[in-house]
Short mmCIF file of C-alpha atoms in Angstrom, two decimals:
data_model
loop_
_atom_site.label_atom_id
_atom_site.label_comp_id
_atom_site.label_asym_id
_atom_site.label_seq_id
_atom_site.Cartn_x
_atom_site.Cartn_y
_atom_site.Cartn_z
CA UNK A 1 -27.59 -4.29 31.04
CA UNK A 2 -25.66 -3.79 27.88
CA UNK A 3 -24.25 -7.48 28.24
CA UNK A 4 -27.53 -9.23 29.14
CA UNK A 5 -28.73 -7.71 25.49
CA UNK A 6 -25.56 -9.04 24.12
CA UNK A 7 -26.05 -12.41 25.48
CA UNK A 8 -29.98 -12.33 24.94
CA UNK A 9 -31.07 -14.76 22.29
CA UNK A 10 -33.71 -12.47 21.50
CA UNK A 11 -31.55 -9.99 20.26
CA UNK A 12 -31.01 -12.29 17.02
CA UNK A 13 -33.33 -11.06 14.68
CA UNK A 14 -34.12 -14.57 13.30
CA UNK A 15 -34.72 -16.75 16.55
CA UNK A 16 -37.20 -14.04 17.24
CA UNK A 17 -39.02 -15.05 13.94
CA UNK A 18 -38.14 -18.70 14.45
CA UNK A 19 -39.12 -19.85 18.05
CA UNK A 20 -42.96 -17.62 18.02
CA UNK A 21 -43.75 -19.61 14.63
CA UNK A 22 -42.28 -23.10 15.47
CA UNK A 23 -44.69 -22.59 18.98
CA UNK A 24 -47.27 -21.62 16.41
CA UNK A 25 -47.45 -24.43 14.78
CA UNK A 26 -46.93 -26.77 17.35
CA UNK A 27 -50.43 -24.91 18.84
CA UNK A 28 -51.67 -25.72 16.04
CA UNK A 29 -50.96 -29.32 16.15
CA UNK A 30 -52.25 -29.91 19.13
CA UNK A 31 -55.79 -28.95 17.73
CA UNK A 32 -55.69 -30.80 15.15
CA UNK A 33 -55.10 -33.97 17.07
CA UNK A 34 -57.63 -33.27 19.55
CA UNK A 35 -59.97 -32.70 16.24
CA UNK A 36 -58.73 -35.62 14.38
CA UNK A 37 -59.58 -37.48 17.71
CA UNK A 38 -62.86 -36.58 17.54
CA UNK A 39 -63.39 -37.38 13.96
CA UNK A 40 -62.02 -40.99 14.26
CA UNK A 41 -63.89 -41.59 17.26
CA UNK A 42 -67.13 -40.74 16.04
CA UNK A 43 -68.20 -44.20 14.58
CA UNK A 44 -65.22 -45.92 14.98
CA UNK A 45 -64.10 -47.88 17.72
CA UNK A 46 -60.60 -47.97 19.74
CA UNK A 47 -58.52 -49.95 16.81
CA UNK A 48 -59.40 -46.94 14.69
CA UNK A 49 -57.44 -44.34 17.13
CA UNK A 50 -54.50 -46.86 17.56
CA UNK A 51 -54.36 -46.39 13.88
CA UNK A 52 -54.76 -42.85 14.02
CA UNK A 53 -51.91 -42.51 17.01
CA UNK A 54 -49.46 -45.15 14.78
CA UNK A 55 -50.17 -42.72 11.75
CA UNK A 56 -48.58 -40.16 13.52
CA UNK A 57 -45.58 -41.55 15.04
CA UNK A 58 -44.78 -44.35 12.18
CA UNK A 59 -43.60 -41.83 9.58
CA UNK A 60 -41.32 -40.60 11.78
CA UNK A 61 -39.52 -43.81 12.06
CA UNK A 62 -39.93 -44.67 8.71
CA UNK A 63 -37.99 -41.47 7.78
CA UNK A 64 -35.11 -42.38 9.83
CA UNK A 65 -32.84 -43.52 7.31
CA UNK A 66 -33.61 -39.89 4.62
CA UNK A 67 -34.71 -37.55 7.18
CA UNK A 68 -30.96 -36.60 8.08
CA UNK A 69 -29.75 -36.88 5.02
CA UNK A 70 -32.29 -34.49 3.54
CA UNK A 71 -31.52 -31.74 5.98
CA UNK A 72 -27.62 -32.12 6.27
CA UNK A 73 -27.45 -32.48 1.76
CA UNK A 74 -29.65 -29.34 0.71
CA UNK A 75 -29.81 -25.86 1.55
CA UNK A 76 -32.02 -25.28 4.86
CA UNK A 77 -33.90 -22.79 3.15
CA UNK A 78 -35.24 -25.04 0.31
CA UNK A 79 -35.77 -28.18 2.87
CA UNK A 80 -37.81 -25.93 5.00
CA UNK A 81 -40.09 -24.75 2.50
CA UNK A 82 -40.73 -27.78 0.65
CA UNK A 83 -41.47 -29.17 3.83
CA UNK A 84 -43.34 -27.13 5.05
CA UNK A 85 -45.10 -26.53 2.29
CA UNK A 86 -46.21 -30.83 1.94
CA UNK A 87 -47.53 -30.04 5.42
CA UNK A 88 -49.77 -27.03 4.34
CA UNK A 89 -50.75 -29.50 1.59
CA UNK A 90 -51.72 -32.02 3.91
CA UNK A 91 -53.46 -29.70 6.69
CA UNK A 92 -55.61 -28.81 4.11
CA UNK A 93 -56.35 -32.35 2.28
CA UNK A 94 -57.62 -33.44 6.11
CA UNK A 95 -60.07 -30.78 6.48
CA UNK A 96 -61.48 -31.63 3.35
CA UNK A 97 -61.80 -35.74 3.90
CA UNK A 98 -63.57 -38.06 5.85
CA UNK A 99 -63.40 -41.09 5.69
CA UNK A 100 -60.73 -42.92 7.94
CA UNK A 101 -58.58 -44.31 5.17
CA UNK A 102 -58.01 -40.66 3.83
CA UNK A 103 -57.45 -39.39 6.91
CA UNK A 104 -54.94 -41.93 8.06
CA UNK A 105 -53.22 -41.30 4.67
CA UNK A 106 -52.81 -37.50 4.98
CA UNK A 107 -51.47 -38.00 8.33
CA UNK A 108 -48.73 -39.89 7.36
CA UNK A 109 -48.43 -37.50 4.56
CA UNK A 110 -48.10 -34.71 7.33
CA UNK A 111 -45.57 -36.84 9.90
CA UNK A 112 -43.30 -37.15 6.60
CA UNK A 113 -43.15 -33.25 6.56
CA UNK A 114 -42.76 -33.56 10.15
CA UNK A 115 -40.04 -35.99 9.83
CA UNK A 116 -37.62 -33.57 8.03
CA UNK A 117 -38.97 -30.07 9.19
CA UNK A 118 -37.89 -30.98 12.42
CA UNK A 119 -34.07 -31.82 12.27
CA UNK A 120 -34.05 -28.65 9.74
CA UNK A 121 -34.90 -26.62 12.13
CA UNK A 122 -33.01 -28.18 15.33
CA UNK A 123 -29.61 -28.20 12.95
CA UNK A 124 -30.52 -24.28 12.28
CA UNK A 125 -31.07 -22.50 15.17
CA UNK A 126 -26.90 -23.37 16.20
CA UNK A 127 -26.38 -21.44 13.51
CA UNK A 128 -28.45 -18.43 13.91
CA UNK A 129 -27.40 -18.16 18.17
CA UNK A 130 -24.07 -19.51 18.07
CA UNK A 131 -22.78 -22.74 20.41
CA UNK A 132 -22.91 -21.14 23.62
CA UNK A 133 -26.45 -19.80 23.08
CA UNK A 134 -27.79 -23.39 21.93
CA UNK A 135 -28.86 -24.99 25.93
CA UNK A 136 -31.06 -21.32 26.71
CA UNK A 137 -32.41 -21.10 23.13
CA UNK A 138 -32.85 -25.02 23.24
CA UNK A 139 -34.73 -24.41 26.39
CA UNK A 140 -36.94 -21.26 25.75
CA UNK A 141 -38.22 -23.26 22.71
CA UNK A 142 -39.17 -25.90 24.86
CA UNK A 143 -41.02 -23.95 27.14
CA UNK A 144 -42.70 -22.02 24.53
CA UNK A 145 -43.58 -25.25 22.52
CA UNK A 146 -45.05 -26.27 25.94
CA UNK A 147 -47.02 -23.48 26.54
CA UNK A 148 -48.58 -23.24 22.91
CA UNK A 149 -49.46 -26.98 23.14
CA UNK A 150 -51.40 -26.50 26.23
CA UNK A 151 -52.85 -23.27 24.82
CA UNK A 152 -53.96 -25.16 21.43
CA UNK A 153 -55.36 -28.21 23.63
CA UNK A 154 -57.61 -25.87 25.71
CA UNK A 155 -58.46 -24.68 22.46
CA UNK A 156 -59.19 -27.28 20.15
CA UNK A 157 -62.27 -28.47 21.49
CA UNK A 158 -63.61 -24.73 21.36
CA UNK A 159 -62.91 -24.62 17.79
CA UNK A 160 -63.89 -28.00 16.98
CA UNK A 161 -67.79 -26.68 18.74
CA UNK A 162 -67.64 -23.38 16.56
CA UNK A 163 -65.90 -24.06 13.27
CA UNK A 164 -66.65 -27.79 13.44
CA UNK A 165 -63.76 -30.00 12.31
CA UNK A 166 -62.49 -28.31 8.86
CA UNK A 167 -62.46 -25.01 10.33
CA UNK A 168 -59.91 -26.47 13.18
CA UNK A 169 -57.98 -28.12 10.74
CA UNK A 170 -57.53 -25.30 8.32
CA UNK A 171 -56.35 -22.84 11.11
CA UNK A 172 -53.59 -26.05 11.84
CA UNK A 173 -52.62 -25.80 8.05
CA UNK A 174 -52.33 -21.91 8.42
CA UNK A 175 -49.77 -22.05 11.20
CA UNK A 176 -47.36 -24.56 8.53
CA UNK A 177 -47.95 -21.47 6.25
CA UNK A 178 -46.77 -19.53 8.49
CA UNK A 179 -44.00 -21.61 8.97
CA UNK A 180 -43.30 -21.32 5.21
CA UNK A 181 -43.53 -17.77 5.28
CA UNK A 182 -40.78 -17.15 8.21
CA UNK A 183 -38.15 -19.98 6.62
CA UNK A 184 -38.30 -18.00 4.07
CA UNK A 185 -37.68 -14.38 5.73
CA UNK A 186 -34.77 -15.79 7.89
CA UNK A 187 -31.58 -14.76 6.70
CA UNK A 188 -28.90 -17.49 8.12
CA UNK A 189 -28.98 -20.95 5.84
CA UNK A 190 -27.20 -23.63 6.46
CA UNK A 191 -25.68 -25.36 3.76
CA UNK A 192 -23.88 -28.50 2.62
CA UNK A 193 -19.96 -27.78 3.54
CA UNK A 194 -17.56 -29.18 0.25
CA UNK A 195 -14.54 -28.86 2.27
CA UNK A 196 -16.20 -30.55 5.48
CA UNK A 197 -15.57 -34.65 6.09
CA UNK A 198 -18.19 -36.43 4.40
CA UNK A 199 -20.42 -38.50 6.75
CA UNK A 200 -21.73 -42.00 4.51
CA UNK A 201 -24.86 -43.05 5.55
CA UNK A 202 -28.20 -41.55 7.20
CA UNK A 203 -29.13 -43.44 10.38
CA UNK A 204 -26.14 -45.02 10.91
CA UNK A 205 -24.24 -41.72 10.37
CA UNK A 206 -26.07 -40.53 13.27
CA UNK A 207 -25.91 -43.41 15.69
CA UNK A 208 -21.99 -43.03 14.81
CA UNK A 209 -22.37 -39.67 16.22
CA UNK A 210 -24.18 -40.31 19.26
CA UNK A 211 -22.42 -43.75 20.27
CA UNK A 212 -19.09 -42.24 19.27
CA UNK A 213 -19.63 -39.42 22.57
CA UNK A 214 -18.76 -40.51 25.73
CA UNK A 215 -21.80 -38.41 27.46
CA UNK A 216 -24.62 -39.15 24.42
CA UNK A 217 -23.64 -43.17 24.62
CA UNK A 218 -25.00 -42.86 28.16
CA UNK A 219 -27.52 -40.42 27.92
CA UNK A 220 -29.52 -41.34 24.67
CA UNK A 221 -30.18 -45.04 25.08
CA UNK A 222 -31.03 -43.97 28.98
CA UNK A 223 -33.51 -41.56 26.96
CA UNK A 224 -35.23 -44.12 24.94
CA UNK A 225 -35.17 -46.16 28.31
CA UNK A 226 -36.97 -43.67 29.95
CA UNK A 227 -39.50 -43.28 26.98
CA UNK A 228 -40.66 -46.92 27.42
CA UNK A 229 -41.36 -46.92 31.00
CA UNK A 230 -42.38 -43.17 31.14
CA UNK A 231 -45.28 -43.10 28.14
CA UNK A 232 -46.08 -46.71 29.14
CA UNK A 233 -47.91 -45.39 32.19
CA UNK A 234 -49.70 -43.01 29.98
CA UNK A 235 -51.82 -45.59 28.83
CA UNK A 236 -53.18 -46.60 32.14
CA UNK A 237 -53.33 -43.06 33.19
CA UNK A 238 -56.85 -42.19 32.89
CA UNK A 239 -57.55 -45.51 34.18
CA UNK A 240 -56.07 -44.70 37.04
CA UNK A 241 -57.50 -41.51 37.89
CA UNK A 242 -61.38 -42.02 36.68
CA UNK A 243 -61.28 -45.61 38.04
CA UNK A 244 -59.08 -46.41 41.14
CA UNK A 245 -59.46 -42.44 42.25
CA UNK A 246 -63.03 -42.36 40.89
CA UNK A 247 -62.26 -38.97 39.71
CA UNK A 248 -64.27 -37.12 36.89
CA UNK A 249 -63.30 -36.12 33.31
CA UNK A 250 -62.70 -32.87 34.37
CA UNK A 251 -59.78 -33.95 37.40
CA UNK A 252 -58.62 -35.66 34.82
CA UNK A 253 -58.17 -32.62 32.12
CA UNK A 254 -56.40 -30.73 35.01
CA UNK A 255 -53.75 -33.43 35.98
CA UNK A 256 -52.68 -33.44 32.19
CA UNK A 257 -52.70 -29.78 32.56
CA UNK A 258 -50.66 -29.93 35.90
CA UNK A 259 -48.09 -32.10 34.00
CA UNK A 260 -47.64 -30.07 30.81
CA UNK A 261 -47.20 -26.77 33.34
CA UNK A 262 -44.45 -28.70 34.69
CA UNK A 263 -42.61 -29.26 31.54
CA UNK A 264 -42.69 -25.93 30.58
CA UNK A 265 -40.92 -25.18 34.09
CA UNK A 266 -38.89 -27.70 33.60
CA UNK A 267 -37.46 -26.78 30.07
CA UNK A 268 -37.25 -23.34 31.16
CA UNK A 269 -35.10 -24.02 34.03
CA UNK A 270 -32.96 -26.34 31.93
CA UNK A 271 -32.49 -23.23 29.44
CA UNK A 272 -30.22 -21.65 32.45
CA UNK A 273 -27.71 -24.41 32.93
CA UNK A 274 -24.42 -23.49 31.99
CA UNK A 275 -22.45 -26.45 30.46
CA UNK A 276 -22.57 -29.83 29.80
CA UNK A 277 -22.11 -31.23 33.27
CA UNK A 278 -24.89 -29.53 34.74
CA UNK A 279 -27.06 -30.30 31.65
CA UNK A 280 -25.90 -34.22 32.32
CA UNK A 281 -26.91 -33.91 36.03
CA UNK A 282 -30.32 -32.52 34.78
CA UNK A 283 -31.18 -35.20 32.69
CA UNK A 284 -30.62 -37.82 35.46
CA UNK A 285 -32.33 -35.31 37.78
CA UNK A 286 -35.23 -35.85 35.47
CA UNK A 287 -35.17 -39.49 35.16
CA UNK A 288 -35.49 -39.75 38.94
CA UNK A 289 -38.48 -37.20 39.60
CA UNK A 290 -40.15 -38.79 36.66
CA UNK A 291 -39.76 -42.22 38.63
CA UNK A 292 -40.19 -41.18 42.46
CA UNK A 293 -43.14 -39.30 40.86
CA UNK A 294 -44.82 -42.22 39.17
CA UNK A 295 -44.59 -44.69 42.15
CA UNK A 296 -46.40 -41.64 43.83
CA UNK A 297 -49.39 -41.17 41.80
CA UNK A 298 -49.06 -45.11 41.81
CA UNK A 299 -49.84 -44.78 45.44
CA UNK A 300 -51.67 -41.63 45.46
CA UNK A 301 -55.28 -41.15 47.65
CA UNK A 302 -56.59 -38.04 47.02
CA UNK A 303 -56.65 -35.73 43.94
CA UNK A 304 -53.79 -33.37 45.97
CA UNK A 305 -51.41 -36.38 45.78
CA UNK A 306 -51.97 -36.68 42.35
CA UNK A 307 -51.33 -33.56 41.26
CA UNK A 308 -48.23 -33.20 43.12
CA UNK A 309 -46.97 -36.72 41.52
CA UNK A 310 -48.41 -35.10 38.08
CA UNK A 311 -46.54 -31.73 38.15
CA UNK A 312 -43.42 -33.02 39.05
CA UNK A 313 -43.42 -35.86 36.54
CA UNK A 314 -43.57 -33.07 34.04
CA UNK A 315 -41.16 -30.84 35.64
CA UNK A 316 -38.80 -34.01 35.15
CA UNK A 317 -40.20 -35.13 31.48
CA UNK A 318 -39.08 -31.15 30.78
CA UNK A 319 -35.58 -31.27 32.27
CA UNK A 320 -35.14 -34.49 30.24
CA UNK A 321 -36.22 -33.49 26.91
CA UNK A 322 -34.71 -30.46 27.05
CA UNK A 323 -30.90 -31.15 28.63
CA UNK A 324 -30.93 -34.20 25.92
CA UNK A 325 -31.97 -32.01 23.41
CA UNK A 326 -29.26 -29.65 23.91
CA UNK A 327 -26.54 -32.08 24.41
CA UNK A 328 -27.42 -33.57 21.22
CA UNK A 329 -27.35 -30.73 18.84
CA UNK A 330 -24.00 -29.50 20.69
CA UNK A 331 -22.08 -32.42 20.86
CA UNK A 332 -22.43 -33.49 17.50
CA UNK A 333 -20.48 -32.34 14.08
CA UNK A 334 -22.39 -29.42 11.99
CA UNK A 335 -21.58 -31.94 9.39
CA UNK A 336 -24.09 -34.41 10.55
CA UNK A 337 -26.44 -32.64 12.64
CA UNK A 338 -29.47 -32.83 10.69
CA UNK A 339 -28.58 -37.00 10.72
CA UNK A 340 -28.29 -36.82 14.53
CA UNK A 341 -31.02 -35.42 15.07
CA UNK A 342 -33.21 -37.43 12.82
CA UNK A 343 -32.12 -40.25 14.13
CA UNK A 344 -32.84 -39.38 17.83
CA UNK A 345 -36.29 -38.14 16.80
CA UNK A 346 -36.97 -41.54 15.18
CA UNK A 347 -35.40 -44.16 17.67
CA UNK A 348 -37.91 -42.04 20.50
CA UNK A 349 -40.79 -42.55 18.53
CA UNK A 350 -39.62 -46.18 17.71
CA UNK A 351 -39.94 -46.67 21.87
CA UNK A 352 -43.41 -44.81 22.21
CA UNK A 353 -44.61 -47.19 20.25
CA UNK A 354 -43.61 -50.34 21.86
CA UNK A 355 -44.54 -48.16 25.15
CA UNK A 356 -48.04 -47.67 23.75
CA UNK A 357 -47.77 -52.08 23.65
CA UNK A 358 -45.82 -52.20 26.94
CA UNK A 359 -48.42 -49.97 28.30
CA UNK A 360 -51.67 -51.90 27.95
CA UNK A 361 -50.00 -55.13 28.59
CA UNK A 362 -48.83 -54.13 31.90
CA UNK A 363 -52.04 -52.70 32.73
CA UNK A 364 -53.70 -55.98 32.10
CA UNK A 365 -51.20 -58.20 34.42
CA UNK A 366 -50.68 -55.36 37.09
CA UNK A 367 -53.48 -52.99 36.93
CA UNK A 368 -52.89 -48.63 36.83
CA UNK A 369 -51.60 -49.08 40.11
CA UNK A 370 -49.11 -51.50 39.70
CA UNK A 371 -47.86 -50.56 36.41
CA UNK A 372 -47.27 -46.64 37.98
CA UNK A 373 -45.39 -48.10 40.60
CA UNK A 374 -43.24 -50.92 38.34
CA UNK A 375 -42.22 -48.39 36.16
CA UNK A 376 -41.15 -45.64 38.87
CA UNK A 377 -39.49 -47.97 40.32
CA UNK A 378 -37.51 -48.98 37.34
CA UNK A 379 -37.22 -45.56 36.17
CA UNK A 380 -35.67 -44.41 39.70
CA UNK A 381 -33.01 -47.54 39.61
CA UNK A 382 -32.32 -46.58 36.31
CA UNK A 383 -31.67 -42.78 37.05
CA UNK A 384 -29.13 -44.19 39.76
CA UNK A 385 -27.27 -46.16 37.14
CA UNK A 386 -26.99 -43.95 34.97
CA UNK A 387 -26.24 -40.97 37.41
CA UNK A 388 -23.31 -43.16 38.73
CA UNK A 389 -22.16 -43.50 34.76
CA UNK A 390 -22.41 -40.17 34.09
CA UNK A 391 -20.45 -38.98 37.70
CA UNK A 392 -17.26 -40.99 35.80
CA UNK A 393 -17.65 -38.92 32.83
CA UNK A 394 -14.98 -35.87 32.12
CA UNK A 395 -17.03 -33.29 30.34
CA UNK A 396 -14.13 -30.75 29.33
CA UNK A 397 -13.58 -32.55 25.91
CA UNK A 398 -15.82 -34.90 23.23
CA UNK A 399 -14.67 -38.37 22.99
CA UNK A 400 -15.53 -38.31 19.34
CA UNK A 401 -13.05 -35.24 18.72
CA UNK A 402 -15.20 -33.94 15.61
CA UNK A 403 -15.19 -30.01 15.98
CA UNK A 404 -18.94 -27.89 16.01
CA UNK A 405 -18.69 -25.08 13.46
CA UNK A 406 -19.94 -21.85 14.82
CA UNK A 407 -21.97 -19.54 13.69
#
């Protein structure tokens, strides 16, 4: 028992003030995008919440090349806050607008935050756990993340009813304060290294990183692979369940729900693998029950088919996200973590957007049908590619050679 405690990543005192607020917040984003989605919609039309989706994942590319240098040339403490603290800024500046241009503004205003928050805190938490406790802390956030956006989905909509649209974006702003409040009460900071190799560059500094690792050359690019076809069937999704199924609104709220519980089992369970092969496997795991899944609910008759197909496409989507995730942050120098991470964060939102294009194009040649089972079926060729690649790989070293500083 006395070694499980050891081992525990709870028994850090800041991961257990770190990984409750990040969930927090990430609750809290999730109602303010269901009532941002209600605001736009209301007397706009469907051009208004593509801009409203693009305002949100834009910044984030945009960022790319200063995100990572931000968070690997200041203090984490002082990136945190200020970050955080545009965010609070912003929360509050969109409950107290209306119009769309405003609004479209402030998000952008918010993704920026966003943008360098994130990396900051990804680049941390190996510091505050150590190397080996990176995949199960990397993991348990995931989960946790997953189960406060489901949480702040179901309740969005109630706030939205009782506190109308400001009050639900006010309590978003108060979980950035929070945020604020806990970067500030954690003790370990990560700082700029003098003796350290200097990295030039932001985004290319990171792409270095990742293309110079035998196992992140395969896995990342198979990633943003994997976001194209995978969130390009999002956007025939409810067509496919409220038109060919003829299923209600309500069937429709539960298979999202039935996919998001499956990410959270999914992340979980990729919080217990134990190095870097298994974590590999896991990814390409993922890859293929995300495709074998979508030519399912492709095919799917009955609500029961669908929710099998939906589940295990998020128990996949979770395994993915999560095993990448980890590999990332531990394969990569301290030195340029924050630019690693940055730019992985940016090049996936670069490829949900052209999946958000992808997405309705395919819908209009093939139908929902068609496009689920296209894009399974590409997605489970794809797993088999790379699961042969990655097979070749020998995990006991890092082709790039560059060292990970412990904690």
């Amino acid at each position: 028992m006395k070694q499980t405690l050891q081992t525990s990543i709870w028994s850090h005192r800041d991961i257990r003030l770190v990984l409750p607020a990040r969930a927090l917040s990430y609750a809290g984003d999730s109602i303010a995008l269901i009532a941002l989605m209600l605001r736009v919609s209301d007397g706009h039309g469907p051009a208004a919440i593509t801009a409203l989706l693009l305002a949100f994942a834009v910044p984030t590319v945009a960022m790319i090349p200063f995100a990572g240098r931000i968070v690997d040339g200041f203090d984490s403490r002082t990136v945190l806050v200020w970050s955080g603290l545009l965010q609070v800024a912003a929360g509050v500046g969109l409950a107290f607008v209306h119009d769309l241009i405003n609004t479209l503004l402030l998000v952008c205003v918010l993704q920026v935050g966003q943008a360098v928050a994130g990396p900051a805190w990804g680049a941390l938490i190996p510091r505050i756990v150590g190397e080996e406790l990176v995949g199960r802390t990397t993991g348990t956030s995931q989960a946790l993340i997953g189960v406060a956006t489901l949480a702040g989905s179901a309740a969005g909509g109630v706030l939205v009813g009782a506190a109308g649209t400001r009050g639900a974006l006010l309590v978003d702003a108060g979980t950035f304060l929070v945020l604020v409040l806990v970067a500030q009460l954690v003790r370990t900071r990560r700082r700029p290294e003098p003796t350290a190799p200097h990295e030039r560059g932001g985004v290319s500094a990171g792409l270095r990183a990742i293309f110079g690792d035998d196992v992140l050359r395969i896995l990342v690019p198979a990633l943003w692979v994997f976001v194209l076809a995978g969130e390009a069937v999002n956007v025939v999704e409810v067509f496919l369940i409220t038109g060919e199924l003829g299923l209600g609104p309500g069937l429709y709220g539960a298979a999202g729900a039935a996919t998001g519980a499956g990410a959270i089992l999914g992340a979980w369970y990729s919080g217990r693998l134990r190095d870097d092969r298994a974590r590999s496997l896991a990814v390409v795991a993922g890859m293929a029950a995300i495709g074998g899944s979508s030519v399912l609910m492709g095919l799917a008759g009955n609500f029961v088919t669908l929710m099998i197909g939906a589940t295990t496409i998020g128990i996949g989507s979770g395994l993915l996200n999560a095993a990448t995730s980890a590999l990332v942050v531990m394969r990569s120098s301290e030195s340029v973590r924050g630019r690693v991470l940055a730019a992985l964060n940016g090049t996936v939102r670069s490829f949900s957007i052209l999946a958000m294009l992808l997405g309705g194009l395919a819908g209009a040649l093939l139908g929902p049908r068609g496009t689920f089972v296209t894009g399974g079926v590409a997605c489970a060729v794809a797993s088999v590619v790379v699961g042969a690649l990655v097979l070749r790989i020998k995990h006991g070293t890092k082709d790039s050679e560059l060292e990970v500083v412990s904690h």
